[in-house]
Short mmCIF file of C-alpha atoms in Angstrom, two decimals:
data_model
loop_
_atom_site.label_atom_id
_atom_site.label_comp_id
_atom_site.label_asym_id
_atom_site.label_seq_id
_atom_site.Cartn_x
_atom_site.Cartn_y
_atom_site.Cartn_z
CA GLY A 1 10.34 -6.58 -14.18
CA GLN A 2 10.04 -4.12 -11.38
CA ASN A 3 12.63 -4.04 -8.59
CA ILE A 4 12.29 -1.91 -5.51
CA ASP A 5 14.63 -2.68 -2.67
CA GLN A 6 14.75 -1.67 1.01
CA PRO A 7 16.65 -2.89 3.98
CA THR A 8 14.63 -5.62 5.75
CA GLU A 9 15.12 -4.32 9.26
CA MET A 10 16.62 -1.41 11.13
CA THR A 11 17.06 -0.62 14.82
CA ALA A 12 17.56 2.78 16.42
CA THR A 13 17.13 4.36 19.79
CA GLU A 14 14.70 7.00 20.93
CA GLY A 15 15.68 10.55 20.14
CA ALA A 16 17.96 9.42 17.36
CA ILE A 17 17.81 10.04 13.50
CA VAL A 18 17.40 7.15 11.09
CA GLN A 19 17.44 7.08 7.37
CA ILE A 20 15.56 4.33 5.46
CA ASN A 21 16.77 3.80 1.86
CA CYS A 22 14.84 2.74 -1.20
CA THR A 23 16.28 1.92 -4.58
CA TYR A 24 14.19 1.21 -7.57
CA GLN A 25 14.48 -0.05 -11.06
CA THR A 26 11.10 0.15 -12.83
CA SER A 27 9.77 0.38 -16.33
CA GLY A 28 7.96 3.62 -15.56
CA PHE A 29 8.08 6.32 -12.92
CA ASN A 30 5.57 8.90 -11.92
CA GLY A 31 6.46 9.58 -8.38
CA LEU A 32 7.16 7.82 -5.20
CA PHE A 33 5.19 7.34 -1.89
CA TRP A 34 6.26 6.46 1.62
CA TYR A 35 3.82 4.74 3.81
CA GLN A 36 4.04 3.81 7.54
CA GLN A 37 2.41 0.55 8.61
CA HIS A 38 1.94 -0.54 12.17
CA ALA A 39 1.57 -4.21 12.89
CA GLY A 40 -1.93 -5.37 12.13
CA GLU A 41 -2.99 -1.99 10.61
CA ALA A 42 -3.35 -0.50 7.20
CA PRO A 43 -0.55 1.48 5.56
CA THR A 44 -0.87 5.32 6.23
CA PHE A 45 0.43 7.90 3.88
CA LEU A 46 3.62 9.75 4.90
CA SER A 47 5.16 11.49 1.87
CA TYR A 48 5.23 11.93 -1.79
CA ASN A 49 8.21 12.83 -4.15
CA VAL A 50 8.11 13.36 -7.90
CA LEU A 51 10.87 16.00 -8.35
CA ASP A 52 14.47 15.61 -7.14
CA GLY A 53 15.11 16.83 -3.78
CA LEU A 54 13.99 16.94 -0.13
CA GLU A 55 10.38 17.21 1.10
CA GLU A 56 10.19 18.06 4.79
CA LYS A 57 7.16 17.41 6.87
CA GLY A 58 7.75 17.79 10.58
CA ARG A 59 9.92 14.91 12.00
CA PHE A 60 9.74 13.13 8.71
CA SER A 61 11.54 14.08 5.39
CA SER A 62 11.84 12.30 2.14
CA PHE A 63 14.35 12.68 -0.55
CA LEU A 64 14.33 11.63 -4.25
CA SER A 65 17.06 11.29 -6.89
CA ARG A 66 15.32 10.20 -10.14
CA SER A 67 18.70 9.81 -11.98
CA LYS A 68 19.95 7.47 -9.40
CA GLY A 69 16.68 5.65 -8.88
CA TYR A 70 16.97 6.30 -5.12
CA SER A 71 14.94 7.71 -2.26
CA TYR A 72 15.21 7.84 1.46
CA LEU A 73 12.97 8.50 4.28
CA LEU A 74 14.45 10.44 7.21
CA LEU A 75 13.02 10.18 10.77
CA LYS A 76 14.19 12.59 13.32
CA GLU A 77 13.68 12.68 17.10
CA LEU A 78 12.66 9.11 17.03
CA GLN A 79 9.79 8.02 19.28
CA MET A 80 8.79 4.52 20.46
CA LYS A 81 5.60 4.89 18.41
CA ASP A 82 7.69 5.20 15.22
CA SER A 83 8.36 1.37 15.57
CA ALA A 84 6.61 0.20 12.40
CA SER A 85 7.27 -1.00 8.93
CA TYR A 86 7.99 1.67 6.29
CA LEU A 87 7.16 1.02 2.69
CA CYS A 88 8.19 2.85 -0.40
CA ALA A 89 5.97 2.57 -3.46
CA VAL A 90 6.69 3.67 -6.96
CA ILE A 91 3.86 5.16 -9.06
CA MET A 92 4.18 3.43 -12.40
CA ASN A 93 3.78 5.65 -15.46
CA THR A 94 0.22 4.64 -16.33
CA GLY A 95 -3.06 6.53 -16.81
CA PHE A 96 -4.03 5.85 -13.28
CA GLN A 97 -2.01 5.42 -10.12
CA LYS A 98 -0.70 1.82 -10.25
CA LEU A 99 1.68 1.36 -7.27
CA VAL A 100 4.44 -1.07 -7.00
CA PHE A 101 5.67 -1.58 -3.35
CA GLY A 102 9.02 -2.18 -1.99
CA THR A 103 9.94 -4.98 0.24
CA GLY A 104 9.31 -2.83 3.30
CA THR A 105 11.67 -1.98 6.27
CA ARG A 106 10.79 -2.98 9.77
CA LEU A 107 12.03 -0.31 12.17
CA LEU A 108 12.45 -1.00 15.85
CA VAL A 109 12.94 1.96 18.22
CA SER A 110 14.38 1.09 21.61
CA PRO A 111 14.54 3.23 24.75
CA SER B 1 -8.72 11.84 3.62
CA ALA B 2 -11.81 9.62 3.08
CA VAL B 3 -13.12 7.09 5.54
CA ILE B 4 -12.59 3.67 4.08
CA SER B 5 -14.12 0.60 5.64
CA GLN B 6 -13.91 -3.07 4.89
CA LYS B 7 -15.97 -6.02 5.94
CA PRO B 8 -15.29 -8.48 7.29
CA SER B 9 -12.29 -7.32 9.33
CA ARG B 10 -11.17 -10.91 9.62
CA ASP B 11 -12.45 -14.41 8.81
CA ILE B 12 -11.39 -18.07 9.07
CA CYS B 13 -12.56 -20.14 6.23
CA GLN B 14 -12.40 -23.75 4.99
CA ARG B 15 -10.58 -24.65 1.85
CA GLY B 16 -12.70 -24.83 -1.23
CA THR B 17 -15.12 -22.14 -0.04
CA SER B 18 -15.33 -18.54 -1.20
CA LEU B 19 -15.30 -15.20 0.67
CA THR B 20 -16.56 -11.87 -0.59
CA ILE B 21 -14.84 -8.78 1.00
CA GLN B 22 -16.59 -5.44 0.83
CA CYS B 23 -15.00 -2.00 0.63
CA GLN B 24 -16.95 1.10 1.23
CA VAL B 25 -15.79 4.71 0.88
CA ASP B 26 -17.57 7.78 2.22
CA SER B 27 -17.05 9.81 -0.86
CA GLN B 28 -17.25 9.06 -4.56
CA VAL B 29 -14.02 7.89 -6.13
CA THR B 30 -13.04 6.85 -9.68
CA MET B 31 -10.39 4.35 -9.06
CA MET B 32 -10.41 1.66 -6.30
CA PHE B 33 -7.59 -0.90 -6.01
CA TRP B 34 -7.36 -4.27 -4.41
CA TYR B 35 -4.07 -5.51 -2.76
CA ARG B 36 -2.88 -8.55 -1.09
CA GLN B 37 -0.33 -8.65 1.72
CA GLN B 38 1.00 -12.07 2.57
CA PRO B 39 2.38 -12.73 6.01
CA GLY B 40 5.50 -10.81 6.52
CA GLN B 41 5.59 -9.34 3.11
CA SER B 42 4.77 -6.14 1.28
CA LEU B 43 1.67 -5.27 -0.76
CA THR B 44 1.02 -6.72 -4.12
CA LEU B 45 -1.62 -5.19 -6.43
CA ILE B 46 -4.27 -7.71 -7.44
CA ALA B 47 -6.49 -5.50 -9.72
CA THR B 48 -7.79 -2.04 -10.37
CA ALA B 49 -11.50 -1.53 -10.32
CA ASN B 50 -12.96 1.39 -12.27
CA GLN B 51 -16.71 1.93 -12.01
CA GLY B 52 -18.63 0.93 -15.03
CA SER B 53 -15.93 -1.31 -16.64
CA GLU B 54 -14.21 -4.66 -16.10
CA ALA B 55 -11.59 -4.74 -13.51
CA THR B 56 -7.88 -4.78 -14.83
CA TYR B 57 -5.97 -7.67 -13.28
CA GLU B 58 -2.17 -7.76 -12.62
CA SER B 59 0.12 -10.60 -13.80
CA GLY B 60 -0.58 -13.67 -11.67
CA PHE B 61 -4.14 -12.78 -10.82
CA VAL B 62 -7.17 -13.93 -12.73
CA ILE B 63 -10.84 -13.03 -12.78
CA ASP B 64 -12.04 -16.60 -11.97
CA LYS B 65 -10.12 -16.62 -8.87
CA PHE B 66 -10.62 -13.03 -7.68
CA PRO B 67 -13.94 -11.76 -9.24
CA ILE B 68 -14.35 -8.00 -8.49
CA SER B 69 -17.55 -5.90 -8.53
CA ARG B 70 -17.63 -2.13 -8.72
CA PRO B 71 -21.39 -1.23 -8.86
CA ASN B 72 -21.07 2.42 -7.98
CA LEU B 73 -18.50 5.12 -7.09
CA THR B 74 -18.40 4.29 -3.32
CA PHE B 75 -18.27 0.55 -3.17
CA SER B 76 -16.51 -2.50 -4.46
CA THR B 77 -16.23 -6.19 -3.63
CA LEU B 78 -13.42 -8.65 -4.05
CA THR B 79 -14.19 -12.38 -3.92
CA VAL B 80 -11.57 -14.91 -3.12
CA SER B 81 -12.86 -18.12 -4.74
CA ASN B 82 -12.19 -21.76 -4.16
CA MET B 83 -9.80 -20.84 -1.30
CA SER B 84 -6.70 -22.74 -0.36
CA PRO B 85 -4.38 -22.16 2.62
CA GLU B 86 -1.96 -20.20 0.21
CA ASP B 87 -4.76 -17.47 0.07
CA SER B 88 -4.30 -16.79 3.78
CA SER B 89 -3.39 -13.12 3.64
CA ILE B 90 -4.48 -9.56 4.40
CA TYR B 91 -6.54 -8.14 1.57
CA LEU B 92 -6.65 -4.30 1.45
CA CYS B 93 -8.68 -1.89 -0.80
CA SER B 94 -7.36 1.56 -1.60
CA VAL B 95 -8.74 4.64 -3.20
CA GLU B 96 -7.13 7.41 -5.09
CA LEU B 97 -7.94 10.86 -3.69
CA ASP B 98 -6.84 14.41 -4.42
CA ARG B 99 -4.72 15.71 -1.55
CA ASP B 100 -3.15 19.12 -1.87
CA HIS B 101 -3.48 18.87 -5.67
CA GLN B 102 -1.73 15.48 -5.63
CA GLU B 103 -3.51 12.14 -6.19
CA THR B 104 -2.77 9.96 -3.25
CA GLN B 105 -3.79 6.39 -2.42
CA TYR B 106 -5.37 5.77 0.95
CA PHE B 107 -5.88 2.30 2.32
CA GLY B 108 -8.75 0.56 4.07
CA PRO B 109 -8.14 -1.23 7.31
CA GLY B 110 -7.73 -4.63 5.58
CA THR B 111 -9.39 -8.04 5.95
CA ARG B 112 -7.41 -10.80 7.59
CA LEU B 113 -8.17 -14.06 5.99
CA LEU B 114 -7.05 -17.44 7.39
CA VAL B 115 -7.77 -20.53 5.22
CA LEU B 116 -7.60 -23.90 6.96
#
């Protein structure tokens, strides 16, 4: 089976840095996405990693270690609007992009 | 990214009835996907819809319960048949698009379904 784990909930304060971890054990791997999902809305794409290392994109960065089955999403200079759920999704190694989603992490940013 | 719309945005249905959800994309796409997101949970893939062929269903999902149509490269429908309260969920379609030379999945706004 496929197993993708994330912490259920995290809290942080405005202006701080938070790291959301994702560990995975899947039968295939062709990359990993991070999505942000505000309550009542669709997931929106944040980042993609397929090679080991850090991908930086403004306030958000994502890291991948394929040998460890581990990724994290780093959010800097937190803003209230960053309060949302963050989903990691593994791209399974099929001919098309089959995604298996993690359990999701609900982040609450307080003033 | 493409503009993806879904109809209806929400519905309240009686058990035993069926609801067809539409997904429209403003550009031609090969692959479309249907997901379910049950309350407080993450997304689960129901099936993959490729134009011109039968949909491919994931374990735990069957065509009789969730028939899918894919008549062209910009449109798909998912029907939730013979509904029960356990089918209350958000149903999302997604499409695979090339973004900066990387295939990325983008999601529609979702359809919130409540079955009484």
